[in-house]
Amino acid sequence: MTDQRPLRFNAFVMNTTSHIHHGQWRRPDAHQTDFNDVQTWVDLAQLLEAAKFDAMFFADVTGLYGDADADYDVYVEEGLQIPSNDPSVLLSALAVSTRDIGLALTSNVMQNHPFNFARQVSTLDHISRGRVAWNVVTGMQDNGARNFGLDRLTDHDERYRWAEEYVEVAYKLWEGSWEEDALEQDREGRHADPRKIHKIHHRGQRYSVEGPHLPSPSPQRTPVLFQAGSSGAGRSFAARHAEAVFIIAPSRELAATQVRETRDQAEAAGRRREDITFYQGLSFVIGSSEAEAKAKAAQYDEYISIEGYAAHAALVDPDGRVYPPETPLRELRTNSARGFAEWLQRHITDREPVVADLVRQRAQSGRIVGTPEQIADELGLWRDAGVDGINVVNWVIPGSFAEFADHVMPELRRRGLAQSEYAPGPLRQKLFGSPRLSDRHPAAAWRGAFSGERSPLLAAAGGRG
Ligand SMILES: Cc1cc2nc3c(=O)[nH]c(=O)nc-3n(C[C@H](O)[C@H](O)[C@H](O)COP(=O)(O)O)c2cc1C
């Protein structure tokens, strides 16, 4: 394989106790229970920065998982993303405690008006000197929708149309409202040039925003755009807008297909294949020998909360109750995880497969167990499959990241699979070589769009706006 680029590494986290690997918070070495303590996150950000991770990526939700009318006992008892705190607030503390690491927050299109959101992100981009990324999500919880005045989650494809308008408003504010040299701060004269600060006069289906954007241009203007949808509408949104896409592919072959197809779509949308990077989510169990790693994996398995994973995966009955671990798979009446359930029914033939089998199989998928050398071998294969980076999913905080930093990163570096130093500048410059979005990105169409100097892209698009 000729591709010798180092992989990128993100730490996938959430400001909560139980994010992905449910039950692990009960381990004595689990400090994710201290998530309310800002020092937990400051220490982790500094650990990750010393290990040259590219970014810390915070997931977020706006409500409870599961049936919005059913009991939520399991979610609360397992600490499953409740309680959870707002990552955008936490990021400002991390921004002033670090220098290079990227800081990514998730925010869905329901939870914030785009005018206010764009302002918050510009402020964070100023505070962090250009290290903010936004994971654009459209929401996935009925309860989360009810917290914002809706009866239930808006239909799937309509959510992506909503997202299209949302990013359009934000792009107009970030890219089009302020010209580069509008801020003068001339003590003998004026503070800024009104002719270079523009109202955007957005009028769309959901939003009406006059502008101008209140912050002056931040180092990146538009934050680095992350996205994680895997449906047709999700991928098509990613192909047009995303700079980093998160995938959880069950195999390298399927990852290669998803990467290729999304890049094809990006090309069709006028972007270049390399304008989008792909991060596979994986977790790691590291040992100084294979036997030690396997023994550690068995310990993690002991802490798996069957109910926690089942609740997160929406393995619920028609009344919204989480299926008990001993429920035979043939009795499941749920659409989620049907493929997995059928696969297990074919593979477990000596007894009746139950929900606990399904959950264990899911909990153990996407994990690499081995020595640092074995893990580096595997990651080399993921790179060869066309993946640009890894989203490191943790079992415990900070231990999973500390072990990865201490034992796997040095081996990856020896092989040229991980960076040894940060490139200078804002996050987008570190990742793509330039602090601002390229002219090929749809956001660039709004540059100059409100000043009378129309951008060529906008003219080509028929002069929207
Ligand atoms: C790695 C990864 C992380 C995600 N993080 C979040 C999150 O923090 N908050 C959220 O609401 N959705 C999150 N999602 C869900 C997706 O953004 C998306 O809403 C979901 O996959 C459904 O979209 P789709 O139907 O296009 O696949 C995540 C998905 C993946 C694969």
Short mmCIF file of C-alpha atoms and ligand atoms in Angstrom, two decimals:
data_model
loop_
_atom_site.label_atom_id
_atom_site.label_comp_id
_atom_site.label_asym_id
_atom_site.label_seq_id
_atom_site.Cartn_x
_atom_site.Cartn_y
_atom_site.Cartn_z
CA MET A 1 0.00 0.00 0.00
CA THR A 2 1.42 3.39 -0.96
CA ASP A 3 -0.65 5.39 1.50
CA GLN A 4 1.69 6.43 4.31
CA ARG A 5 -0.28 9.20 5.98
CA PRO A 6 -0.53 8.98 9.75
CA LEU A 7 -3.96 8.15 11.05
CA ARG A 8 -5.90 10.84 12.90
CA PHE A 9 -7.11 10.14 16.44
CA ASN A 10 -10.16 11.52 18.18
CA ALA A 11 -11.13 10.74 21.76
CA PHE A 12 -14.86 10.00 21.74
CA VAL A 13 -16.36 11.17 25.03
CA MET A 14 -19.49 12.59 26.56
CA ASN A 15 -20.06 14.78 29.61
CA THR A 16 -21.92 12.00 31.40
CA THR A 17 -21.27 8.72 33.22
CA SER A 18 -22.36 6.03 30.77
CA HIS A 19 -21.83 6.98 27.16
CA ILE A 20 -21.22 3.84 25.03
CA HIS A 21 -19.85 1.00 27.16
CA HIS A 22 -22.61 0.64 29.70
CA GLY A 23 -21.83 -0.82 33.10
CA GLN A 24 -18.12 -0.01 33.03
CA TRP A 25 -18.67 2.94 35.37
CA ARG A 26 -18.98 0.38 38.17
CA ARG A 27 -15.29 -0.55 37.80
CA PRO A 28 -13.06 0.76 40.58
CA ASP A 29 -10.79 2.50 38.04
CA ALA A 30 -13.69 4.31 36.29
CA HIS A 31 -13.56 8.07 36.85
CA GLN A 32 -16.27 8.97 34.37
CA THR A 33 -18.44 9.13 37.49
CA ASP A 34 -16.58 12.42 38.20
CA PHE A 35 -17.95 13.99 35.04
CA ASN A 36 -19.43 16.94 36.96
CA ASP A 37 -15.91 17.91 38.02
CA VAL A 38 -14.34 20.14 35.37
CA GLN A 39 -10.90 18.93 36.46
CA THR A 40 -11.71 15.45 35.13
CA TRP A 41 -12.00 16.94 31.65
CA VAL A 42 -9.15 19.40 31.92
CA ASP A 43 -6.82 16.59 33.01
CA LEU A 44 -8.06 14.36 30.19
CA ALA A 45 -7.71 17.09 27.57
CA GLN A 46 -4.13 17.69 28.67
CA LEU A 47 -3.36 13.96 28.63
CA LEU A 48 -4.75 13.67 25.10
CA GLU A 49 -2.89 16.73 23.94
CA ALA A 50 0.41 15.38 25.27
CA ALA A 51 -0.33 12.19 23.28
CA LYS A 52 -1.03 14.32 20.15
CA PHE A 53 -4.65 13.28 19.71
CA ASP A 54 -6.20 15.44 17.01
CA ALA A 55 -9.44 16.16 18.83
CA MET A 56 -11.68 15.48 21.75
CA PHE A 57 -15.14 14.76 20.39
CA PHE A 58 -18.09 15.30 22.72
CA ALA A 59 -21.37 13.55 21.97
CA ASP A 60 -24.59 15.09 23.22
CA VAL A 61 -28.30 14.40 23.62
CA THR A 62 -31.27 16.61 24.41
CA GLY A 63 -33.46 14.06 26.16
CA LEU A 64 -33.98 10.50 27.24
CA TYR A 65 -33.56 7.51 24.96
CA GLY A 66 -36.40 5.10 24.34
CA ASP A 67 -40.15 5.40 24.19
CA ALA A 68 -41.01 8.88 25.43
CA ASP A 69 -44.15 7.60 27.20
CA ALA A 70 -42.57 4.60 28.92
CA ASP A 71 -40.74 4.31 32.24
CA TYR A 72 -37.19 5.50 32.21
CA ASP A 73 -35.96 3.49 35.18
CA VAL A 74 -33.28 1.60 33.25
CA TYR A 75 -31.76 4.77 31.79
CA VAL A 76 -31.57 6.42 35.18
CA GLU A 77 -30.36 3.33 37.04
CA GLU A 78 -27.60 2.75 34.49
CA GLY A 79 -26.56 6.41 34.24
CA LEU A 80 -27.22 6.08 30.52
CA GLN A 81 -26.53 9.63 29.34
CA ILE A 82 -28.49 11.04 32.27
CA PRO A 83 -27.31 13.04 34.08
CA SER A 84 -25.42 14.79 31.30
CA ASN A 85 -24.05 18.30 30.93
CA ASP A 86 -23.85 20.70 28.01
CA PRO A 87 -20.57 20.19 26.13
CA SER A 88 -20.54 23.69 24.63
CA VAL A 89 -20.12 25.21 28.08
CA LEU A 90 -17.43 22.72 29.05
CA LEU A 91 -15.46 23.42 25.87
CA SER A 92 -14.60 26.93 26.94
CA ALA A 93 -12.86 25.57 30.05
CA LEU A 94 -10.94 23.09 27.90
CA ALA A 95 -10.06 25.75 25.35
CA VAL A 96 -8.16 27.79 27.91
CA SER A 97 -6.44 24.72 29.41
CA THR A 98 -4.99 23.43 26.12
CA ARG A 99 -3.25 24.82 23.05
CA ASP A 100 -3.45 22.43 20.13
CA ILE A 101 -6.08 19.74 20.55
CA GLY A 102 -9.29 20.14 18.54
CA LEU A 103 -12.51 20.53 20.54
CA ALA A 104 -15.62 19.11 18.93
CA LEU A 105 -19.13 19.53 20.24
CA THR A 106 -22.31 17.86 19.10
CA SER A 107 -25.37 20.05 18.71
CA ASN A 108 -28.64 19.12 17.07
CA VAL A 109 -30.70 21.42 14.92
CA MET A 110 -33.60 21.45 17.41
CA GLN A 111 -31.76 22.54 20.47
CA ASN A 112 -30.62 25.97 19.50
CA HIS A 113 -31.71 28.68 17.13
CA PRO A 114 -29.09 28.95 14.37
CA PHE A 115 -28.45 32.64 15.05
CA ASN A 116 -27.61 31.93 18.66
CA PHE A 117 -25.73 28.74 17.86
CA ALA A 118 -23.57 30.44 15.23
CA ARG A 119 -22.72 33.12 17.77
CA GLN A 120 -21.79 30.59 20.46
CA VAL A 121 -19.56 28.69 18.05
CA SER A 122 -17.82 31.85 16.84
CA THR A 123 -17.20 32.77 20.47
CA LEU A 124 -15.73 29.33 21.19
CA ASP A 125 -13.62 29.55 18.05
CA HIS A 126 -12.21 32.87 19.31
CA ILE A 127 -11.61 31.49 22.82
CA SER A 128 -9.86 28.38 21.48
CA ARG A 129 -7.98 30.28 18.78
CA GLY A 130 -9.61 28.27 16.05
CA ARG A 131 -9.96 24.75 17.41
CA VAL A 132 -13.70 24.16 17.34
CA ALA A 133 -15.54 21.48 15.40
CA TRP A 134 -19.29 20.92 15.23
CA ASN A 135 -20.85 17.49 14.90
CA VAL A 136 -24.06 18.27 13.02
CA VAL A 137 -26.86 16.01 14.23
CA THR A 138 -30.57 16.05 13.63
CA GLY A 139 -31.76 14.47 16.91
CA MET A 140 -32.86 10.92 17.55
CA GLN A 141 -35.11 11.04 20.59
CA ASP A 142 -38.83 11.74 20.86
CA ASN A 143 -38.31 12.96 24.41
CA GLY A 144 -35.57 15.26 23.14
CA ALA A 145 -38.02 16.67 20.59
CA ARG A 146 -40.69 17.19 23.28
CA ASN A 147 -38.21 19.26 25.26
CA PHE A 148 -38.31 21.73 22.37
CA GLY A 149 -42.05 21.90 21.90
CA LEU A 150 -42.60 19.17 19.31
CA ASP A 151 -44.93 16.19 19.84
CA ARG A 152 -42.32 13.78 18.59
CA LEU A 153 -39.20 13.65 16.48
CA THR A 154 -39.69 15.17 13.04
CA ASP A 155 -39.63 12.56 10.25
CA HIS A 156 -36.21 11.34 9.26
CA ASP A 157 -35.65 12.90 5.84
CA GLU A 158 -37.42 16.09 6.88
CA ARG A 159 -34.84 16.40 9.71
CA TYR A 160 -32.09 16.51 7.10
CA ARG A 161 -33.98 19.18 5.13
CA TRP A 162 -34.19 21.09 8.40
CA ALA A 163 -30.45 20.66 8.79
CA GLU A 164 -29.91 22.04 5.28
CA GLU A 165 -31.63 25.29 6.19
CA TYR A 166 -29.94 25.39 9.58
CA VAL A 167 -26.44 25.17 8.12
CA GLU A 168 -27.37 27.66 5.43
CA VAL A 169 -28.24 30.25 8.08
CA ALA A 170 -25.06 29.49 9.99
CA TYR A 171 -22.89 29.64 6.84
CA LYS A 172 -24.38 32.99 5.89
CA LEU A 173 -23.49 34.35 9.33
CA TRP A 174 -20.04 32.77 9.54
CA GLU A 175 -18.88 33.26 5.97
CA GLY A 176 -20.93 36.08 4.49
CA SER A 177 -21.86 38.59 7.14
CA TRP A 178 -18.46 40.06 7.89
CA GLU A 179 -15.77 40.93 5.42
CA GLU A 180 -12.30 40.03 6.49
CA ASP A 181 -11.01 43.51 7.31
CA ALA A 182 -14.23 45.02 8.67
CA LEU A 183 -12.86 45.31 12.20
CA GLU A 184 -10.52 48.32 12.27
CA GLN A 185 -10.22 49.34 15.95
CA ASP A 186 -8.58 52.57 14.96
CA ARG A 187 -8.29 54.53 18.22
CA GLU A 188 -8.12 57.77 16.25
CA GLY A 189 -11.12 56.83 14.17
CA ARG A 190 -13.81 54.21 14.04
CA HIS A 191 -14.13 50.75 15.48
CA ALA A 192 -15.37 48.93 12.40
CA ASP A 193 -16.46 49.66 8.84
CA PRO A 194 -20.27 49.41 8.50
CA ARG A 195 -19.96 48.86 4.73
CA LYS A 196 -18.15 45.62 5.40
CA ILE A 197 -20.61 44.15 7.90
CA HIS A 198 -23.75 42.83 6.25
CA LYS A 199 -27.22 41.76 7.20
CA ILE A 200 -28.03 38.37 5.73
CA HIS A 201 -31.83 38.74 5.40
CA HIS A 202 -32.42 35.00 5.55
CA ARG A 203 -36.05 34.00 5.01
CA GLY A 204 -36.66 30.29 4.79
CA GLN A 205 -39.14 27.61 5.70
CA ARG A 206 -38.23 27.55 9.39
CA TYR A 207 -36.08 30.57 10.06
CA SER A 208 -36.06 34.24 9.50
CA VAL A 209 -32.75 35.84 10.43
CA GLU A 210 -31.80 39.38 9.61
CA GLY A 211 -28.22 39.57 10.86
CA PRO A 212 -25.57 40.79 10.92
CA HIS A 213 -23.60 38.16 12.81
CA LEU A 214 -22.56 39.70 16.11
CA PRO A 215 -19.05 38.25 16.48
CA SER A 216 -16.34 39.39 14.12
CA PRO A 217 -14.72 36.60 12.07
CA SER A 218 -13.10 33.88 14.16
CA PRO A 219 -9.95 32.06 13.04
CA GLN A 220 -11.85 29.34 11.18
CA ARG A 221 -15.12 31.24 10.60
CA THR A 222 -17.08 28.00 10.00
CA PRO A 223 -16.03 25.35 12.54
CA VAL A 224 -14.67 22.06 11.22
CA LEU A 225 -17.82 20.14 10.26
CA PHE A 226 -18.31 16.62 11.63
CA GLN A 227 -21.21 14.35 10.74
CA ALA A 228 -22.26 10.82 11.58
CA GLY A 229 -25.41 9.83 9.70
CA SER A 230 -25.44 6.55 7.82
CA SER A 231 -28.85 6.60 6.09
CA GLY A 232 -29.23 7.69 2.46
CA ALA A 233 -30.21 11.21 3.51
CA GLY A 234 -27.45 11.26 6.14
CA ARG A 235 -24.77 10.26 3.69
CA SER A 236 -25.93 12.68 1.09
CA PHE A 237 -25.82 15.48 3.70
CA ALA A 238 -22.31 14.36 4.67
CA ALA A 239 -21.19 14.28 1.03
CA ARG A 240 -22.16 17.93 0.63
CA HIS A 241 -21.21 19.37 4.01
CA ALA A 242 -18.99 17.18 6.19
CA GLU A 243 -15.24 17.40 6.56
CA ALA A 244 -15.07 14.46 8.96
CA VAL A 245 -17.52 11.56 8.96
CA PHE A 246 -17.84 9.06 11.80
CA ILE A 247 -18.54 5.52 10.87
CA ILE A 248 -19.02 2.35 12.87
CA ALA A 249 -18.43 -0.15 10.10
CA PRO A 250 -18.67 -3.81 11.13
CA SER A 251 -15.69 -4.69 8.87
CA ARG A 252 -12.89 -3.00 6.96
CA GLU A 253 -14.48 -4.08 3.69
CA LEU A 254 -17.75 -2.35 4.57
CA ALA A 255 -15.82 0.71 5.73
CA ALA A 256 -14.02 0.84 2.38
CA THR A 257 -17.36 0.71 0.55
CA GLN A 258 -18.92 3.45 2.67
CA VAL A 259 -15.85 5.66 2.25
CA ARG A 260 -15.78 5.14 -1.51
CA GLU A 261 -19.50 5.75 -1.99
CA THR A 262 -19.58 8.91 0.11
CA ARG A 263 -16.50 10.23 -1.70
CA ASP A 264 -18.19 9.51 -5.04
CA GLN A 265 -21.17 11.56 -3.89
CA ALA A 266 -18.90 14.36 -2.67
CA GLU A 267 -17.26 14.50 -6.09
CA ALA A 268 -20.66 14.61 -7.75
CA ALA A 269 -21.45 17.59 -5.49
CA GLY A 270 -18.38 19.47 -6.72
CA ARG A 271 -16.02 18.63 -3.89
CA ARG A 272 -12.80 16.62 -3.97
CA ARG A 273 -12.50 13.13 -2.60
CA GLU A 274 -9.97 14.26 -0.01
CA ASP A 275 -12.26 17.03 1.26
CA ILE A 276 -13.92 14.41 3.49
CA THR A 277 -12.11 12.31 6.07
CA PHE A 278 -13.50 9.17 7.71
CA TYR A 279 -13.08 8.05 11.30
CA GLN A 280 -13.90 4.53 12.38
CA GLY A 281 -15.06 4.05 15.98
CA LEU A 282 -13.08 1.38 17.83
CA SER A 283 -12.26 0.51 21.42
CA PHE A 284 -9.10 -1.17 22.61
CA VAL A 285 -8.03 -3.64 25.26
CA ILE A 286 -4.28 -3.47 25.58
CA GLY A 287 -1.98 -6.03 27.21
CA SER A 288 1.77 -6.64 27.32
CA SER A 289 0.97 -10.11 25.98
CA GLU A 290 -2.00 -11.43 24.07
CA ALA A 291 -2.98 -13.54 27.08
CA GLU A 292 -2.94 -10.50 29.35
CA ALA A 293 -5.07 -8.53 26.89
CA LYS A 294 -7.59 -11.36 26.69
CA ALA A 295 -7.75 -11.61 30.47
CA LYS A 296 -8.43 -7.86 30.65
CA ALA A 297 -11.14 -8.17 28.01
CA ALA A 298 -12.80 -10.85 30.13
CA GLN A 299 -12.78 -8.41 33.06
CA TYR A 300 -14.47 -5.72 30.97
CA ASP A 301 -17.06 -8.31 29.93
CA GLU A 302 -17.92 -8.93 33.57
CA TYR A 303 -19.00 -5.32 33.91
CA ILE A 304 -21.20 -5.22 30.80
CA SER A 305 -24.65 -3.98 31.71
CA ILE A 306 -27.01 -6.00 29.53
CA GLU A 307 -29.90 -3.67 30.37
CA GLY A 308 -27.79 -0.60 29.61
CA TYR A 309 -26.80 -1.70 26.12
CA ALA A 310 -30.29 -3.03 25.42
CA ALA A 311 -31.81 0.32 26.40
CA HIS A 312 -29.31 2.30 24.33
CA ALA A 313 -29.95 0.07 21.30
CA ALA A 314 -33.73 0.51 21.72
CA LEU A 315 -34.30 -3.19 22.37
CA VAL A 316 -37.72 -2.41 23.78
CA ASP A 317 -41.09 -4.10 23.59
CA PRO A 318 -44.13 -2.44 21.99
CA ASP A 319 -44.89 -0.78 25.36
CA GLY A 320 -41.42 0.71 25.50
CA ARG A 321 -40.07 -1.60 28.21
CA VAL A 322 -36.47 -2.71 27.82
CA TYR A 323 -36.41 -6.45 27.10
CA PRO A 324 -35.02 -8.45 30.06
CA PRO A 325 -31.66 -10.23 29.38
CA GLU A 326 -33.22 -13.72 29.29
CA THR A 327 -35.80 -12.86 26.58
CA PRO A 328 -35.48 -15.30 23.64
CA LEU A 329 -34.52 -13.44 20.47
CA ARG A 330 -37.38 -14.99 18.55
CA GLU A 331 -39.76 -13.09 20.86
CA LEU A 332 -38.30 -9.66 20.05
CA ARG A 333 -40.79 -7.28 18.52
CA THR A 334 -38.49 -4.48 17.61
CA ASN A 335 -37.05 -3.09 14.43
CA SER A 336 -33.73 -2.15 15.91
CA ALA A 337 -30.94 -4.73 15.71
CA ARG A 338 -33.04 -7.15 13.69
CA GLY A 339 -30.08 -8.02 11.47
CA PHE A 340 -27.89 -8.82 14.49
CA ALA A 341 -30.64 -10.91 16.05
CA GLU A 342 -31.06 -12.98 12.89
CA TRP A 343 -27.31 -13.45 12.59
CA LEU A 344 -27.12 -14.72 16.19
CA GLN A 345 -30.05 -17.06 15.71
CA ARG A 346 -28.12 -18.67 12.87
CA HIS A 347 -24.84 -18.84 14.81
CA ILE A 348 -26.01 -19.99 18.23
CA THR A 349 -27.44 -23.40 17.48
CA ASP A 350 -26.84 -25.34 20.70
CA ARG A 351 -29.32 -23.33 22.78
CA GLU A 352 -31.97 -20.68 22.54
CA PRO A 353 -30.24 -17.31 21.86
CA VAL A 354 -31.43 -14.55 24.19
CA VAL A 355 -31.16 -10.76 24.52
CA ALA A 356 -28.02 -11.13 26.66
CA ASP A 357 -26.26 -12.91 23.75
CA LEU A 358 -27.20 -10.14 21.39
CA VAL A 359 -25.97 -7.46 23.76
CA ARG A 360 -22.66 -9.21 24.46
CA GLN A 361 -22.07 -9.58 20.77
CA ARG A 362 -22.71 -5.87 20.23
CA ALA A 363 -20.64 -4.83 23.23
CA GLN A 364 -17.68 -6.79 21.94
CA SER A 365 -17.94 -5.68 18.33
CA GLY A 366 -15.61 -2.90 17.26
CA ARG A 367 -13.04 -3.72 19.86
CA ILE A 368 -9.43 -4.72 19.27
CA VAL A 369 -7.83 -6.87 21.95
CA GLY A 370 -4.08 -7.40 21.87
CA THR A 371 -0.56 -6.13 22.39
CA PRO A 372 0.41 -2.67 21.14
CA GLU A 373 2.06 -4.33 18.15
CA GLN A 374 -1.06 -6.33 17.30
CA ILE A 375 -3.22 -3.24 17.65
CA ALA A 376 -0.85 -1.27 15.40
CA ASP A 377 -1.03 -4.09 12.81
CA GLU A 378 -4.82 -3.89 12.83
CA LEU A 379 -4.88 -0.10 12.62
CA GLY A 380 -2.52 -0.26 9.64
CA LEU A 381 -5.10 -2.46 7.92
CA TRP A 382 -7.87 0.06 8.68
CA ARG A 383 -5.74 2.78 7.13
CA ASP A 384 -5.15 0.61 4.08
CA ALA A 385 -8.94 0.17 3.78
CA GLY A 386 -9.17 3.95 3.28
CA VAL A 387 -10.05 5.14 6.76
CA ASP A 388 -8.35 8.42 7.73
CA GLY A 389 -8.67 8.19 11.46
CA ILE A 390 -9.95 6.42 14.54
CA ASN A 391 -12.53 7.55 17.04
CA VAL A 392 -11.23 5.97 20.23
CA VAL A 393 -14.18 4.78 22.30
CA ASN A 394 -13.39 4.43 26.00
CA TRP A 395 -14.24 1.88 28.67
CA VAL A 396 -13.03 4.04 31.51
CA ILE A 397 -11.89 7.62 31.85
CA PRO A 398 -9.05 8.40 31.95
CA GLY A 399 -7.58 4.87 31.94
CA SER A 400 -8.53 3.81 28.42
CA PHE A 401 -6.94 6.93 26.94
CA ALA A 402 -3.90 6.84 29.25
CA GLU A 403 -3.15 3.24 28.24
CA PHE A 404 -3.59 4.05 24.57
CA ALA A 405 -1.33 7.09 24.90
CA ASP A 406 1.37 5.26 26.85
CA HIS A 407 1.46 1.94 25.02
CA VAL A 408 -0.12 2.15 21.58
CA MET A 409 0.80 5.67 20.43
CA PRO A 410 4.59 5.07 20.64
CA GLU A 411 4.26 1.93 18.51
CA LEU A 412 2.03 3.75 16.01
CA ARG A 413 4.55 6.57 15.82
CA ARG A 414 7.39 4.16 15.14
CA ARG A 415 5.42 2.92 12.15
CA GLY A 416 4.39 6.36 10.90
CA LEU A 417 0.79 5.61 11.83
CA ALA A 418 0.40 8.51 14.28
CA GLN A 419 1.66 12.07 14.28
CA SER A 420 4.59 13.08 16.52
CA GLU A 421 3.82 16.81 16.51
CA TYR A 422 0.88 19.02 15.85
CA ALA A 423 0.92 21.10 12.69
CA PRO A 424 0.62 24.82 13.50
CA GLY A 425 -2.55 26.88 13.36
CA PRO A 426 -6.27 26.32 13.74
CA LEU A 427 -7.81 22.84 13.69
CA ARG A 428 -8.77 22.95 10.01
CA GLN A 429 -5.22 23.99 9.12
CA LYS A 430 -3.85 21.06 11.11
CA LEU A 431 -6.21 18.63 9.38
CA PHE A 432 -6.50 20.05 5.87
CA GLY A 433 -3.68 22.58 5.48
CA SER A 434 -5.81 25.74 5.53
CA PRO A 435 -7.76 27.45 8.34
CA ARG A 436 -10.78 28.27 6.19
CA LEU A 437 -13.13 26.09 4.19
CA SER A 438 -12.13 25.62 0.57
CA ASP A 439 -14.03 27.37 -2.21
CA ARG A 440 -15.51 24.01 -3.14
CA HIS A 441 -17.60 23.82 0.03
CA PRO A 442 -21.20 25.10 -0.11
CA ALA A 443 -20.50 27.52 2.75
CA ALA A 444 -18.06 29.35 0.49
CA ALA A 445 -20.97 30.38 -1.74
CA TRP A 446 -21.89 32.98 0.89
CA ARG A 447 -18.52 34.72 0.88
CA GLY A 448 -19.09 38.14 -0.55
CA ALA A 449 -22.74 37.27 -1.16
CA PHE A 450 -24.08 40.21 0.83
CA SER A 451 -21.56 42.83 -0.18
CA GLY A 452 -22.34 43.30 -3.81
CA GLU A 453 -19.27 41.27 -4.84
CA ARG A 454 -20.97 37.98 -5.66
CA SER A 455 -18.84 34.87 -5.27
CA PRO A 456 -18.39 32.86 -8.50
CA LEU A 457 -19.94 29.79 -6.83
CA LEU A 458 -23.03 31.74 -5.89
CA ALA A 459 -23.40 33.09 -9.39
CA ALA A 460 -23.08 29.53 -10.71
CA ALA A 461 -25.77 28.37 -8.28
CA GLY A 462 -28.16 30.86 -9.79
CA GLY A 463 -27.63 33.70 -7.34
CA ARG A 464 -29.43 32.41 -4.24
CA GLY A 465 -29.74 34.82 -1.33
C1 LIG B 1 -19.98 7.82 16.02
C2 LIG B 1 -21.35 8.42 16.09
C3 LIG B 1 -21.61 9.41 17.02
C4 LIG B 1 -22.87 9.99 17.13
N1 LIG B 1 -23.08 10.93 18.09
C5 LIG B 1 -24.31 11.46 18.22
C6 LIG B 1 -24.57 12.38 19.25
O1 LIG B 1 -23.71 12.71 20.04
N2 LIG B 1 -25.81 12.91 19.36
C7 LIG B 1 -26.81 12.58 18.49
O2 LIG B 1 -27.91 13.12 18.63
N3 LIG B 1 -26.60 11.68 17.50
C8 LIG B 1 -25.38 11.11 17.37
N4 LIG B 1 -25.16 10.16 16.41
C9 LIG B 1 -26.29 9.80 15.54
C10 LIG B 1 -26.13 10.34 14.14
O3 LIG B 1 -25.71 11.65 14.07
C11 LIG B 1 -27.42 10.20 13.38
O4 LIG B 1 -28.41 11.02 13.92
C12 LIG B 1 -27.91 8.81 13.40
O5 LIG B 1 -26.87 7.96 12.96
C13 LIG B 1 -29.15 8.69 12.52
O6 LIG B 1 -28.91 9.28 11.26
P1 LIG B 1 -29.00 8.40 9.98
O7 LIG B 1 -30.40 7.93 9.94
O8 LIG B 1 -28.64 9.31 8.83
O9 LIG B 1 -28.01 7.29 10.15
C14 LIG B 1 -23.91 9.57 16.28
C15 LIG B 1 -23.66 8.55 15.34
C16 LIG B 1 -22.41 7.98 15.24
C17 LIG B 1 -22.17 6.90 14.21
#
